[in-house]
Every structure is written in structure tokens, then in C-alpha cells.
Tab-separated table of C-alpha atoms in Angstrom:
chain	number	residue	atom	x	y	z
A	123	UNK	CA	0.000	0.000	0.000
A	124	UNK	CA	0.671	3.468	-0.989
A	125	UNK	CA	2.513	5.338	2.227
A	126	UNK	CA	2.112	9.194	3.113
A	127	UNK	CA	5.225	10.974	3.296
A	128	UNK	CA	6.889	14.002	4.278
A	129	UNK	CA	10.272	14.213	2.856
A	130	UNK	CA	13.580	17.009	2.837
A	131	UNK	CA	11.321	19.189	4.796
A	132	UNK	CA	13.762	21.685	5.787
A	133	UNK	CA	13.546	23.445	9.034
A	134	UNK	CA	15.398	25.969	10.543
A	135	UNK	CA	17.244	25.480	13.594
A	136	UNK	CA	14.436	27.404	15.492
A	137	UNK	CA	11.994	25.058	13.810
A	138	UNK	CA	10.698	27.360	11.412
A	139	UNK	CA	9.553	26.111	8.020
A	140	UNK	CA	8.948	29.132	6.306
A	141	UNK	CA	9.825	32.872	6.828
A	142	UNK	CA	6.477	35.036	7.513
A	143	UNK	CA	5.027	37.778	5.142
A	144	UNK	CA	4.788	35.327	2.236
A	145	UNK	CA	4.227	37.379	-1.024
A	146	UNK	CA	5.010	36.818	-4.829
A	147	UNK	CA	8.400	37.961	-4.394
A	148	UNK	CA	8.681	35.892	-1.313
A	149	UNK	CA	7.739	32.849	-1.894
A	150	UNK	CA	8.874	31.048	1.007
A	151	UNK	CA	8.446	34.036	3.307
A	152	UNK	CA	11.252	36.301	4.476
A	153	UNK	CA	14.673	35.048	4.347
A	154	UNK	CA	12.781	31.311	3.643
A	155	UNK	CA	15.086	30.680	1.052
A	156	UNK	CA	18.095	30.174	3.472
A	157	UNK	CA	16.236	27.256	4.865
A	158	UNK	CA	16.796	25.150	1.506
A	159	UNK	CA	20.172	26.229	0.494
A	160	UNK	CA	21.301	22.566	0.938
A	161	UNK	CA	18.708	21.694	-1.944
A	162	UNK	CA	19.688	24.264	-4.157
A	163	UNK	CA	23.194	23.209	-4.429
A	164	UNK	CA	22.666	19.902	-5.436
A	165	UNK	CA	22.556	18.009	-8.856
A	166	UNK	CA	18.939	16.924	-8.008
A	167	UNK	CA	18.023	20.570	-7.946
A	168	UNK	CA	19.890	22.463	-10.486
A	169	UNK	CA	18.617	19.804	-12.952
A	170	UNK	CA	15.165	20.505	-12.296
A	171	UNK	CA	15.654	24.142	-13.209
A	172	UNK	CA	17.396	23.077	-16.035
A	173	UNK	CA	20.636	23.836	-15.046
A	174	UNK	CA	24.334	22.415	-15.139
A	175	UNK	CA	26.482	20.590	-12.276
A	176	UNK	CA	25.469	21.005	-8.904
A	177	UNK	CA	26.656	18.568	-5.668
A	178	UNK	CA	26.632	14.861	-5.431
A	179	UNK	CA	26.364	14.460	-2.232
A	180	UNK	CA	24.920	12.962	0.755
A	181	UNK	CA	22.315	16.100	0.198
A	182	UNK	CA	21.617	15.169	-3.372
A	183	UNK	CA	21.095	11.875	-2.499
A	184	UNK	CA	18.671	12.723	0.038
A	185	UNK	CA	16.661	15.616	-2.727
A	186	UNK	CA	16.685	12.500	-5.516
A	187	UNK	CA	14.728	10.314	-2.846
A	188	UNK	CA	12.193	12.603	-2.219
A	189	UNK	CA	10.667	12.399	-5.966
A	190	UNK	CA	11.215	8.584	-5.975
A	191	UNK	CA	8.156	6.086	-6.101
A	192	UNK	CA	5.584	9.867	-5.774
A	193	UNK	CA	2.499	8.975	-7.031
A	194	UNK	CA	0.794	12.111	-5.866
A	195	UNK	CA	1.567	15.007	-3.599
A	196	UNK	CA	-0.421	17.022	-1.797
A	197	UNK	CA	-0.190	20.835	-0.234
A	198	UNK	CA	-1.543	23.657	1.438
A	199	UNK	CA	-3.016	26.539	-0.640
A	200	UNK	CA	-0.393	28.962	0.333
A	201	UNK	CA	2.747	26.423	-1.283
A	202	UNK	CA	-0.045	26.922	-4.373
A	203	UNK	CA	0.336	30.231	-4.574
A	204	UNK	CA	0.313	33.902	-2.509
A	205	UNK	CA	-3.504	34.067	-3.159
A	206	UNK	CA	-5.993	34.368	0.011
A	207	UNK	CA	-9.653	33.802	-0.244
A	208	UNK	CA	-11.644	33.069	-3.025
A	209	UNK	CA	-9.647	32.839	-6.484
A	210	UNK	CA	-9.877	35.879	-8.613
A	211	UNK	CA	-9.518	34.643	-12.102
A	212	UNK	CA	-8.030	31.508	-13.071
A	213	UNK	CA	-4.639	33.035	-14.330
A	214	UNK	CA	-2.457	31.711	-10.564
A	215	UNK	CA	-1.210	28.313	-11.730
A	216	UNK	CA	1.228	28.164	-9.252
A	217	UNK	CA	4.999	29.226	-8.379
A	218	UNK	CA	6.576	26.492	-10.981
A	219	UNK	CA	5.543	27.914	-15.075
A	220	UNK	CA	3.944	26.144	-17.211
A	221	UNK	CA	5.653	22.553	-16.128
A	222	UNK	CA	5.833	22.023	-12.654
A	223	UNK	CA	8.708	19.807	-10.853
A	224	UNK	CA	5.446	17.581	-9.709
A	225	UNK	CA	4.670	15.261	-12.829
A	226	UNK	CA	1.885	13.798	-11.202
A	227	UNK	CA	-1.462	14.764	-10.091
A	228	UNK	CA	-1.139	17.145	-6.738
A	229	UNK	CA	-3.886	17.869	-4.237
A	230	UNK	CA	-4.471	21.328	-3.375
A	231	UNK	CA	-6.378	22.402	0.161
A	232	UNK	CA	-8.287	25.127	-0.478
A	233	UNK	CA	-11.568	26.400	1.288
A	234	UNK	CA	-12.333	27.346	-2.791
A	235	UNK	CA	-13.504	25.592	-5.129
A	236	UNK	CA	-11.770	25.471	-8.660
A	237	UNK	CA	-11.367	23.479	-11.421
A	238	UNK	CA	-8.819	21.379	-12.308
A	239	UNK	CA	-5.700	22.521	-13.699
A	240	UNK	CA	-3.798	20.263	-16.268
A	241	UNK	CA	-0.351	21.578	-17.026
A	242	UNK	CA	2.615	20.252	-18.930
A	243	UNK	CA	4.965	17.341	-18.296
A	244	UNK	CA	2.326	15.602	-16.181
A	245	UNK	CA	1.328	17.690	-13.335
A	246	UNK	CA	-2.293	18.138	-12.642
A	247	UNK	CA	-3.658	20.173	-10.027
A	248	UNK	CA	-7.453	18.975	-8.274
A	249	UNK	CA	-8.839	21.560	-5.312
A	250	UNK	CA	-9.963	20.015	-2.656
A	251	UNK	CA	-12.487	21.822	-0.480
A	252	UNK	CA	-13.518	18.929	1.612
A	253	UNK	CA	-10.283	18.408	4.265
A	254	UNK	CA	-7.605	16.727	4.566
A	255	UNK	CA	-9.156	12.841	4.547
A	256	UNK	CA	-10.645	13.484	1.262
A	257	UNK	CA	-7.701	14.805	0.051
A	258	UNK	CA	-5.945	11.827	0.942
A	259	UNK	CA	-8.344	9.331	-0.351
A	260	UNK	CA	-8.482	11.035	-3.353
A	261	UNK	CA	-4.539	11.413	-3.668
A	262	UNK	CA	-4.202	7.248	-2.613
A	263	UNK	CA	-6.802	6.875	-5.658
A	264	UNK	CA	-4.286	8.740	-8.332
A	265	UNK	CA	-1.263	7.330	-6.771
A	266	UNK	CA	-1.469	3.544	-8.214
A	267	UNK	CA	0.596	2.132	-5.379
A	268	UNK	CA	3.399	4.794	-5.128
A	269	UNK	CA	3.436	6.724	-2.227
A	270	UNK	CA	2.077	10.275	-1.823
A	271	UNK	CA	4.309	13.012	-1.042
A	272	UNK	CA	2.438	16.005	1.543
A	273	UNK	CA	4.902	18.881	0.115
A	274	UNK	CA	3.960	21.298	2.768
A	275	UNK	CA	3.368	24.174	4.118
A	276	UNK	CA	4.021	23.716	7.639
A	277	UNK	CA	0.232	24.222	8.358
A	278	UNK	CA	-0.823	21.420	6.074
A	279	UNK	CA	2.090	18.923	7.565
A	280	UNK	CA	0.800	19.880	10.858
A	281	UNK	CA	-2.797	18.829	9.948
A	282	UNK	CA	-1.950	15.302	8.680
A	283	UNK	CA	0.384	14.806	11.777
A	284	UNK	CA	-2.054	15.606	14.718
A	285	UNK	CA	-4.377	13.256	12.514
A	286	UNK	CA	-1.777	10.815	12.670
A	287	UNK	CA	-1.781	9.737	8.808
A	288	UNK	CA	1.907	10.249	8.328
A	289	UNK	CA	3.517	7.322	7.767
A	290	UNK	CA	7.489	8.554	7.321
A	291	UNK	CA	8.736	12.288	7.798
A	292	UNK	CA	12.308	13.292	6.618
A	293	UNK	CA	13.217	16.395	8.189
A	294	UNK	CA	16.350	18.550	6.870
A	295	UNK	CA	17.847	20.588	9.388
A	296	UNK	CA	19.083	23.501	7.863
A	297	UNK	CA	22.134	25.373	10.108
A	298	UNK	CA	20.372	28.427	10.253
A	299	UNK	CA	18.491	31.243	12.281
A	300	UNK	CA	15.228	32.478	10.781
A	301	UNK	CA	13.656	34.316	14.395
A	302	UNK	CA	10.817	34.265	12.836
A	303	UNK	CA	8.066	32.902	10.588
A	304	UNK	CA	6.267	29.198	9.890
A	305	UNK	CA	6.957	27.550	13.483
A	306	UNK	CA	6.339	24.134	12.912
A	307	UNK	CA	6.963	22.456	16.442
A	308	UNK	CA	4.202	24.853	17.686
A	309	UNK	CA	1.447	23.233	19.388
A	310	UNK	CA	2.672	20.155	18.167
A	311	UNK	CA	3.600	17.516	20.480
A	312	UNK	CA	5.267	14.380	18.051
A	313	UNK	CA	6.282	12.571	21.128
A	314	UNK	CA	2.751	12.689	22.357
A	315	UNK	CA	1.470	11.324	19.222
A	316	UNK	CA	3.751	8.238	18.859
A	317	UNK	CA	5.959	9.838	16.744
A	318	UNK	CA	10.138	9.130	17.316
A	319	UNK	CA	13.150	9.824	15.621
A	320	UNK	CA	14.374	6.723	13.843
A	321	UNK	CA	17.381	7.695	11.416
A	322	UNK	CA	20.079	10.230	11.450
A	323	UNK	CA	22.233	11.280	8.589
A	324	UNK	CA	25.059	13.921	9.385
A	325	UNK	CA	25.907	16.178	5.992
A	326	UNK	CA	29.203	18.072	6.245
A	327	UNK	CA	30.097	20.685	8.929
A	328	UNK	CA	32.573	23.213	8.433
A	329	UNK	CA	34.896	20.452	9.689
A	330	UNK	CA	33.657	17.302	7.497
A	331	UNK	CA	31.989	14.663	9.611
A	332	UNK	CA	33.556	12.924	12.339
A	333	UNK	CA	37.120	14.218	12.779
A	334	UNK	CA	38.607	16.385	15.111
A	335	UNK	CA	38.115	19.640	16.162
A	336	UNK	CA	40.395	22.529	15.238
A	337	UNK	CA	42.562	23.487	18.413
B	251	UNK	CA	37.987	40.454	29.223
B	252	UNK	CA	36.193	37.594	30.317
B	253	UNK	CA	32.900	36.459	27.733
B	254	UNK	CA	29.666	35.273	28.609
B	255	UNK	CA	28.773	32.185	26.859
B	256	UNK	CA	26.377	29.523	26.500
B	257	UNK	CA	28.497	26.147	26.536
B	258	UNK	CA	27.415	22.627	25.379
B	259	UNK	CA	23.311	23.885	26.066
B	260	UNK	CA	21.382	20.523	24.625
B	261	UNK	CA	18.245	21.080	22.419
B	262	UNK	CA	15.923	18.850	21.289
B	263	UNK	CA	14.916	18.755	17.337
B	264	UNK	CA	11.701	20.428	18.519
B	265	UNK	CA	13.591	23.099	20.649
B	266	UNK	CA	13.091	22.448	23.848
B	267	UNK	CA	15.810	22.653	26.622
B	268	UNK	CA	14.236	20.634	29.145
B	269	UNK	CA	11.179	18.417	29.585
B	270	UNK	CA	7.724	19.586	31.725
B	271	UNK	CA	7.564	19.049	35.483
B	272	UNK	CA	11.059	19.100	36.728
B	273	UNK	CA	10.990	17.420	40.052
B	274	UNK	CA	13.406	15.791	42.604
B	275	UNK	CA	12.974	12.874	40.490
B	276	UNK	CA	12.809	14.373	37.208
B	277	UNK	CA	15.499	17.502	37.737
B	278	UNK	CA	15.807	18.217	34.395
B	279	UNK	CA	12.148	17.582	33.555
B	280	UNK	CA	10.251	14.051	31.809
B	281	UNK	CA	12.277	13.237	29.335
B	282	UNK	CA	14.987	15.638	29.679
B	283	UNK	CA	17.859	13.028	30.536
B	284	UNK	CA	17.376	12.129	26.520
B	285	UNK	CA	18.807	15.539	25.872
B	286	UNK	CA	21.868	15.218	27.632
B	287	UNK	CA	23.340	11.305	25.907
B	288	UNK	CA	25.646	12.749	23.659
B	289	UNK	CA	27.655	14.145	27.012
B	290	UNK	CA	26.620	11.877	29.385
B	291	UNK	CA	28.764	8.864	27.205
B	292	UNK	CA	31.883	11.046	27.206
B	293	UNK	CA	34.619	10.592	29.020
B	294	UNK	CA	34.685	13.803	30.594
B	295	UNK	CA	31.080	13.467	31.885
B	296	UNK	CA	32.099	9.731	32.980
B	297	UNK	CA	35.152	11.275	34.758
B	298	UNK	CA	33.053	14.133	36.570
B	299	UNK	CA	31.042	11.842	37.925
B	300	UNK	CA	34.015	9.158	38.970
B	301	UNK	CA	33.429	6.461	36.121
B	302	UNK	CA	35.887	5.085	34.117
B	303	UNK	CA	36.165	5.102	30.080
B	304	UNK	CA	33.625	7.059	27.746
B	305	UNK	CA	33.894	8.328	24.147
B	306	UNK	CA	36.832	10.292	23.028
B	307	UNK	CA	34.907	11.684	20.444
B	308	UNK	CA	33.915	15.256	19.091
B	309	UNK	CA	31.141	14.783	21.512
B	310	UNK	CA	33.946	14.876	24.273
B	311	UNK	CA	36.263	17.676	22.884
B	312	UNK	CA	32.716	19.584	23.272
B	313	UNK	CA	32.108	18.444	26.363
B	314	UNK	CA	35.672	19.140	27.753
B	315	UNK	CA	35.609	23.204	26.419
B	316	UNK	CA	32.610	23.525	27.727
B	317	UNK	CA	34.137	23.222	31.234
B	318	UNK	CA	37.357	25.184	29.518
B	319	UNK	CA	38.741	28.776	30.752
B	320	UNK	CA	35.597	29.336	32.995
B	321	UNK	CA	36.100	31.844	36.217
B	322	UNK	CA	31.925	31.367	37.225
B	323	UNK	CA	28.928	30.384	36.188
B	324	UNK	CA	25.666	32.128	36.371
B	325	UNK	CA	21.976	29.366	36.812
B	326	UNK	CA	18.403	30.456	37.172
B	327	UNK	CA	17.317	28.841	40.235
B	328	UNK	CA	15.374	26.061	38.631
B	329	UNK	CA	18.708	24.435	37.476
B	330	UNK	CA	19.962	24.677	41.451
B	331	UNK	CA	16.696	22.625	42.202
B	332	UNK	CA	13.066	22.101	42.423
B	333	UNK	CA	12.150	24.164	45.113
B	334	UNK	CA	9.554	27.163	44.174
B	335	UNK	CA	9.249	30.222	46.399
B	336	UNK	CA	10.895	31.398	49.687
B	337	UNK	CA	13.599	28.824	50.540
B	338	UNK	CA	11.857	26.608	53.559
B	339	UNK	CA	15.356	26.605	55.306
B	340	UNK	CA	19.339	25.962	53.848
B	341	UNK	CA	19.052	22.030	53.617
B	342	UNK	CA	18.888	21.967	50.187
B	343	UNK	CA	22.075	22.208	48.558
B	344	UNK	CA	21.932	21.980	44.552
B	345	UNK	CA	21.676	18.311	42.996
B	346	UNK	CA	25.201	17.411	42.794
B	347	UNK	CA	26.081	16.520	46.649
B	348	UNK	CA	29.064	17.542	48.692
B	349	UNK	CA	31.650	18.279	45.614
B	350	UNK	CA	29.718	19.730	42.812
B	351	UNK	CA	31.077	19.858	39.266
B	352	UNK	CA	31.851	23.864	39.113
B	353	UNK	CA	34.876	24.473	41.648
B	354	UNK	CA	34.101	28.194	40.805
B	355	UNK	CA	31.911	30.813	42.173
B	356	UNK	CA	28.554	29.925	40.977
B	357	UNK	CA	25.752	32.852	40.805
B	358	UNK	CA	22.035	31.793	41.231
B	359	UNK	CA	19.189	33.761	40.319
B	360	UNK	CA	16.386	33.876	42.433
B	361	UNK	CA	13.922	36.516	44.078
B	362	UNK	CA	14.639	34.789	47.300
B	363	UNK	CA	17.786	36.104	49.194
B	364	UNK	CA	20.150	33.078	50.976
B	365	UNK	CA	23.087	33.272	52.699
B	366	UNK	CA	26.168	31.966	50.385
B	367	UNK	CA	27.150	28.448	50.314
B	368	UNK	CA	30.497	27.058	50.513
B	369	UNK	CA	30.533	23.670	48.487
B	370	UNK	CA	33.518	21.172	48.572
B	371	UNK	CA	36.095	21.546	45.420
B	372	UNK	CA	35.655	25.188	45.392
B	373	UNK	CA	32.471	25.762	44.362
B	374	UNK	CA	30.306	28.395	46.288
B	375	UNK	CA	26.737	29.177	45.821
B	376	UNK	CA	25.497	32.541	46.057
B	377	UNK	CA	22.429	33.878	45.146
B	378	UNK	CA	21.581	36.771	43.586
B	379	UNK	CA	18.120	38.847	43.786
B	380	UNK	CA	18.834	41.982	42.169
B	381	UNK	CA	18.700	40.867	38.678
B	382	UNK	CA	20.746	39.445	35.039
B	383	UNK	CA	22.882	42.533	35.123
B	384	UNK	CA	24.134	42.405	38.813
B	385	UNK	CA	24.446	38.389	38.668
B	386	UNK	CA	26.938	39.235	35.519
B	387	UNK	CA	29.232	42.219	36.977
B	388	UNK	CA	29.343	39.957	40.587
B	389	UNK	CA	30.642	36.841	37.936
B	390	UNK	CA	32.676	39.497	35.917
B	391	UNK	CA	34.572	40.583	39.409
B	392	UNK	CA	34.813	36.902	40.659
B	393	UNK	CA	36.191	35.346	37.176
B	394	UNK	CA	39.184	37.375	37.301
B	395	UNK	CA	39.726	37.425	33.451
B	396	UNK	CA	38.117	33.817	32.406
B	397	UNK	CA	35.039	33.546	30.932
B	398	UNK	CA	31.534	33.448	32.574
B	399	UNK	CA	29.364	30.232	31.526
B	400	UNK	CA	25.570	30.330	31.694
B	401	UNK	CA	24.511	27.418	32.719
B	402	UNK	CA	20.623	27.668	31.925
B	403	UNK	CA	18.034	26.694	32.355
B	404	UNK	CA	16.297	28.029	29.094
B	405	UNK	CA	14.305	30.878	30.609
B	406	UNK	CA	17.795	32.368	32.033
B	407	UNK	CA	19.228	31.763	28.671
B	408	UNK	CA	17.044	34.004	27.096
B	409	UNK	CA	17.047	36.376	29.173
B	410	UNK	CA	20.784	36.827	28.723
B	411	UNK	CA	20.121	36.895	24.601
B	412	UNK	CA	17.209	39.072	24.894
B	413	UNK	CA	19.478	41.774	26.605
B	414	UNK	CA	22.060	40.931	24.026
B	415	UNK	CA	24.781	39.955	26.912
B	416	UNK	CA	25.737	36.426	25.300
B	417	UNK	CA	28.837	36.622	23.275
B	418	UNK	CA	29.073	33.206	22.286
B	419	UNK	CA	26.360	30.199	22.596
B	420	UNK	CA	26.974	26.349	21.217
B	421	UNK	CA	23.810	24.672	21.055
B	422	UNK	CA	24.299	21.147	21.016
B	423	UNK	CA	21.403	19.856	19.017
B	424	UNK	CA	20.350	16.122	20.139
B	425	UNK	CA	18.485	13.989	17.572
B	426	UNK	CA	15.419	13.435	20.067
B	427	UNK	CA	11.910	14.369	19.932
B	428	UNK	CA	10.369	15.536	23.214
B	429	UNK	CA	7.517	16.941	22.614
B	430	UNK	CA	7.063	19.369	25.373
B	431	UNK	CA	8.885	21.002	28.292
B	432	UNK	CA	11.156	24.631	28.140
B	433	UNK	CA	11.088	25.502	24.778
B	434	UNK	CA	14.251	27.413	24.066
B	435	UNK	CA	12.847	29.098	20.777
B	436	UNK	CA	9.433	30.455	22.103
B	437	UNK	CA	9.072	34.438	21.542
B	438	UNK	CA	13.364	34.663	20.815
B	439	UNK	CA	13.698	35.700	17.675
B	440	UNK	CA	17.822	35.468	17.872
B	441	UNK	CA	18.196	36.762	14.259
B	442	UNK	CA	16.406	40.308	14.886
B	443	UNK	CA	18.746	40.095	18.057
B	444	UNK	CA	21.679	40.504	15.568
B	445	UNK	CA	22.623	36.552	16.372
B	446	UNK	CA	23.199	34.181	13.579
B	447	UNK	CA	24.579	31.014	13.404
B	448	UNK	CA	28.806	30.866	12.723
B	449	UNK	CA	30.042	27.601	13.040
B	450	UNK	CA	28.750	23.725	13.036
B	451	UNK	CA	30.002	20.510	13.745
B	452	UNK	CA	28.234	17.424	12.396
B	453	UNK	CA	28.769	14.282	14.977
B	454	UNK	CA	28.372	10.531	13.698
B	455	UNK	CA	24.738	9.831	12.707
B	456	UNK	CA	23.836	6.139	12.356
B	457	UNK	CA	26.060	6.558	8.751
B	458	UNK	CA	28.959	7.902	10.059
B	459	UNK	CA	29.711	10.926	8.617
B	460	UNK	CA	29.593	12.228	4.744
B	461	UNK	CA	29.221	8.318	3.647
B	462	UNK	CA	26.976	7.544	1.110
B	463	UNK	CA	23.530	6.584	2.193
B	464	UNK	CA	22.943	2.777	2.632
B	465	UNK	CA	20.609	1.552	-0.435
């Protein structure tokens, strides 16, 4: 059976998920983009925006898994797009252009209603105005077997967590300070809900790994 | 001149610095021991507390600066011990019997004045009432030139940040979910403080290291 997945979530190491004040020029609130500089530099990454080169490390290896076996994702309305309330027009079709990274269909929570969305290289995107459960059924539905990916926001991962759906989370944690913005450990008590740590990978300090200090 | 700085302080993934409802038999909350494993398998933990062997790792050259070049130490009075309020009489005496780990001057907040306490090994005990500022010029005086550690807990931590009186802090993050307690991140926004983070140091996650993942 399909599994429900969270996966290179970055946080920051205040546990924030996104910067606040999200707008069109910031997408992932600001100073969000310093949460996912360890995606950005990989070969994973740089391919999927079409460019050369790029890392091939322990971090790429980590940003290739998180596409593998995704039969459908799922996300908040504000990872859609900067839009609140009811859609104006139909011209938002999201952050990505006119083909999306997703290249399968993705389930969009909205409190509006809107139709589908087909764009190119695969991606479709379905509104969902009837919670998170429906969004999920219909997600495990599209998915053939492959798991389904919840992208995010931090409001949306929160949802299907205190619901206890999740089946595997992969958080990145990024070495930086945001002070402020997307808290995602708020009111959110993992332990409490059965959730543990089971895997740790260390990616490189300043000194690599495991060997001594500087004096 | 001597620096204030936060040494070795253990968070958990979800930011807190302790668990909820510290007690005698919980003194650094429930759950809070799982903060402290990285140090408490070193060999300078082992040796503070008389044991024999322990890591030699990077866990250990943290642990062993920590206790590095350090004239006093400043504590709220929750990390002295449990008791809230006026003090019911001088019988308690920190948690660390006779010979505590300090051999310093050690300055405890509290709002509740107590005669000084003269501790085995050189540590003494005195306790402050008068506030952050006058526990840190009476540690200043009494360091003579070393540095000044605060110890914690988190709500004496912050205090220190918020009045911008740290000069250096290693946060030691621990791979552990606890899902409630002191959590060190609430209402600290450390970047609009002017903090960011300098350094990091990756210890051995279950792949040691940079290694490739496992398949």
C-alpha cells in the first residue's frame, strides 16, 4: 500500500519552516530561502531548473529520494500560490511555469472551489475543499501504489500529523536562524502522538563529519 | 575580558531545553535526561562523575571546552533545584552533593535572598536577587579574566540573549523528539537580536559521517 510521506522538509534550527510575510516575491516568506540552500546546491536541484552541475552528495542523495516512487503530492493553498480567499480569475497556476517539478497529479487544500488545472509534463492540479481525509483518499486513488508526497506548508504537515496519517517524515535541518516565521513544532507535540526519531544522517560541517576539532 | 557564553546547552529537534515538570525525580524535567546522551557517554562526563572510560569523540572535545577557561557560572534557580518560592530553610544544597562539578563561584538567580554556600572543590553558591545585570558584573569581578558560563536553564538563557549579553552560545542539538517542556525558541527571535549562526560541527549519525547513504 501506498505510504504518506513528508520528505527534505527543511527546518530551521528554530523550527521554522517558512519565513512570515509570504508574497510573490517571497515565496517562502522572508529570508525562507536560506532554509533550503542545501537543496539548491545539489545536482537533483539544479537539474530541475534546467541547469548544469550542482553537488553529489549525501544532500543530493537525500533531494533524488524525495521524488522517488511519488504517485501524488499534496499541499496547502499557500505552497499553491500567494492568493488568500476566493480565487480571482483563473490566471495563478502556481509558483513552478507552465511545467511544474510535480509530474503527477497534486492535491491542493483550499476552502475554494476550482477546477482542475492540467499543465505540462504531467502535473495536474485537483482543489480540494472537503479536508484533509478526502484529500488523501483522493490522492491514494491517483497514486497507483506509489506513495504520496504532503509537500507542505508547515500548516498542512501539521494537519496530517495531529491526525496521525503520516507514515514517514524526513526532516532537513538547515544550520540556520530564521527568528521568525512558519513555526512548525508549535502546538505540536510528536512525542505525544507516537511519533520518534528513527534515522540520522550527518551532511558536512565546516569540519567534514567525524574528525577532530580545530585546536 | 572575560565572555559570557552559553556552553554545550542541549536542544531537542523540537527546541526544547528541558522536559515539563522538573521534580526531585525528574530535575531536568520528563524526558529531559534524553537531551543530555551525547555528554553523558563522554569521558569527561564519565570522569566528573568518577566512572571510568567514555567516548573520546567530538562529543567529548565539546564536552571538555565547555568546562574550559571558565572563572563562574551564572543558573536560574530552577537548574539549582526544584524548590519554588521562599527557601523553607538551607538544607537543600543543589543536585550534585558535597563536591559539585563547578569548583568556581557559581551565581544563582532567584527573588529569594540566601546566605552563600560554601561547596567542597571550590564551588560556592550565592544567590543573587537583584537581577541578570548584577548576577553578571558579581561573575565578571569573581572570574578574574576567564570567561563566565551560563549554565541555563532556558528561561535564564534568554534572558541573557534578549538583553544581548551572550557573546558566544553552542547549542548542542540532540536527535530526540520531546515533545514538550522549556522551549528554548518560544518568543526569541535570535536573528532580529543581531545573532546568527557561525560555526557547526556534524557528529556521527547512524552513517557515520559524509558516507553515502545505505541503499
Amino acid at each position: 500500500m501506498s505510504r504518506l510521506c513528508v520528505r527534505a522538509f527543511s527546518l530551521s534550527l528554530d523550527g521554522y519552516g517558512a519565513g512570515p510575510d509570504q508574497s510573490l516575491e517571497n515565496p517562502l516568506g522572508v529570508n525562507g530561502m536560506d532554509l533550503h540552500q542545501w537543496a539548491f546546491k545539489t545536482r537533483t536541484f539544479k537539474q530541475m531548473f534546467g541547469q548544469e552541475g550542482g553537488e553529489t552528495d549525501v544532500d543530493d542523495q537525500f533531494a533524488a529520494r524525495s521524488f522517488e516512487n511519488t504517485g501524488a503530492w499534496i499541499m496547502g493553498r499557500n505552497m499553491f500560490g500567494p492568493i488568500r480567499g476566493a480565487w480571482p480569475d483563473e490566471s495563478w497556476k502556481g509558483w513552478w511555469g507552465s511545467r511544474p517539478p510535480y509530474h503527477v497529479p497534486v492535491f491542493v487544500l483550499t476552502h475554494h472551489p476550482r477546477a482542475s488545472l492540467v499543465m505540462e509534463g504531467g502535473t495536474t492540479f485537483h482543489f480540494v475543499t472537503d479536508g484533509i481525509e478526502s484529500a488523501l483518499q483522493k490522492a491514494r486513488e491517483a497514486a497507483g501504489g506509489k506513495d504520496i508526497r504532503v509537500g507542505g506548508g508547515v500548516s498542512t504537515v501539521q494537519q496530517y500529523l495531529r491526525a496521525r496519517l503520516i507514515d514517514e517524515m524526513h526532516l532537513a535541518m538547515s544550520p540556520v536562524l530564521l527568528g521568525a516565521g512558519e513555526n512548525f513544532f508549535a502546538d505540536l507535540n510528536l512525542r505525544a502522538l507516537g511519533y520518534a526519531r528513527t534515522d540520522r544522517v550527518a551532511t558536512c560541517g565546516l569540519w567534514r563529519g567525524c574528525r577532530p576539532l580545530p585546536p
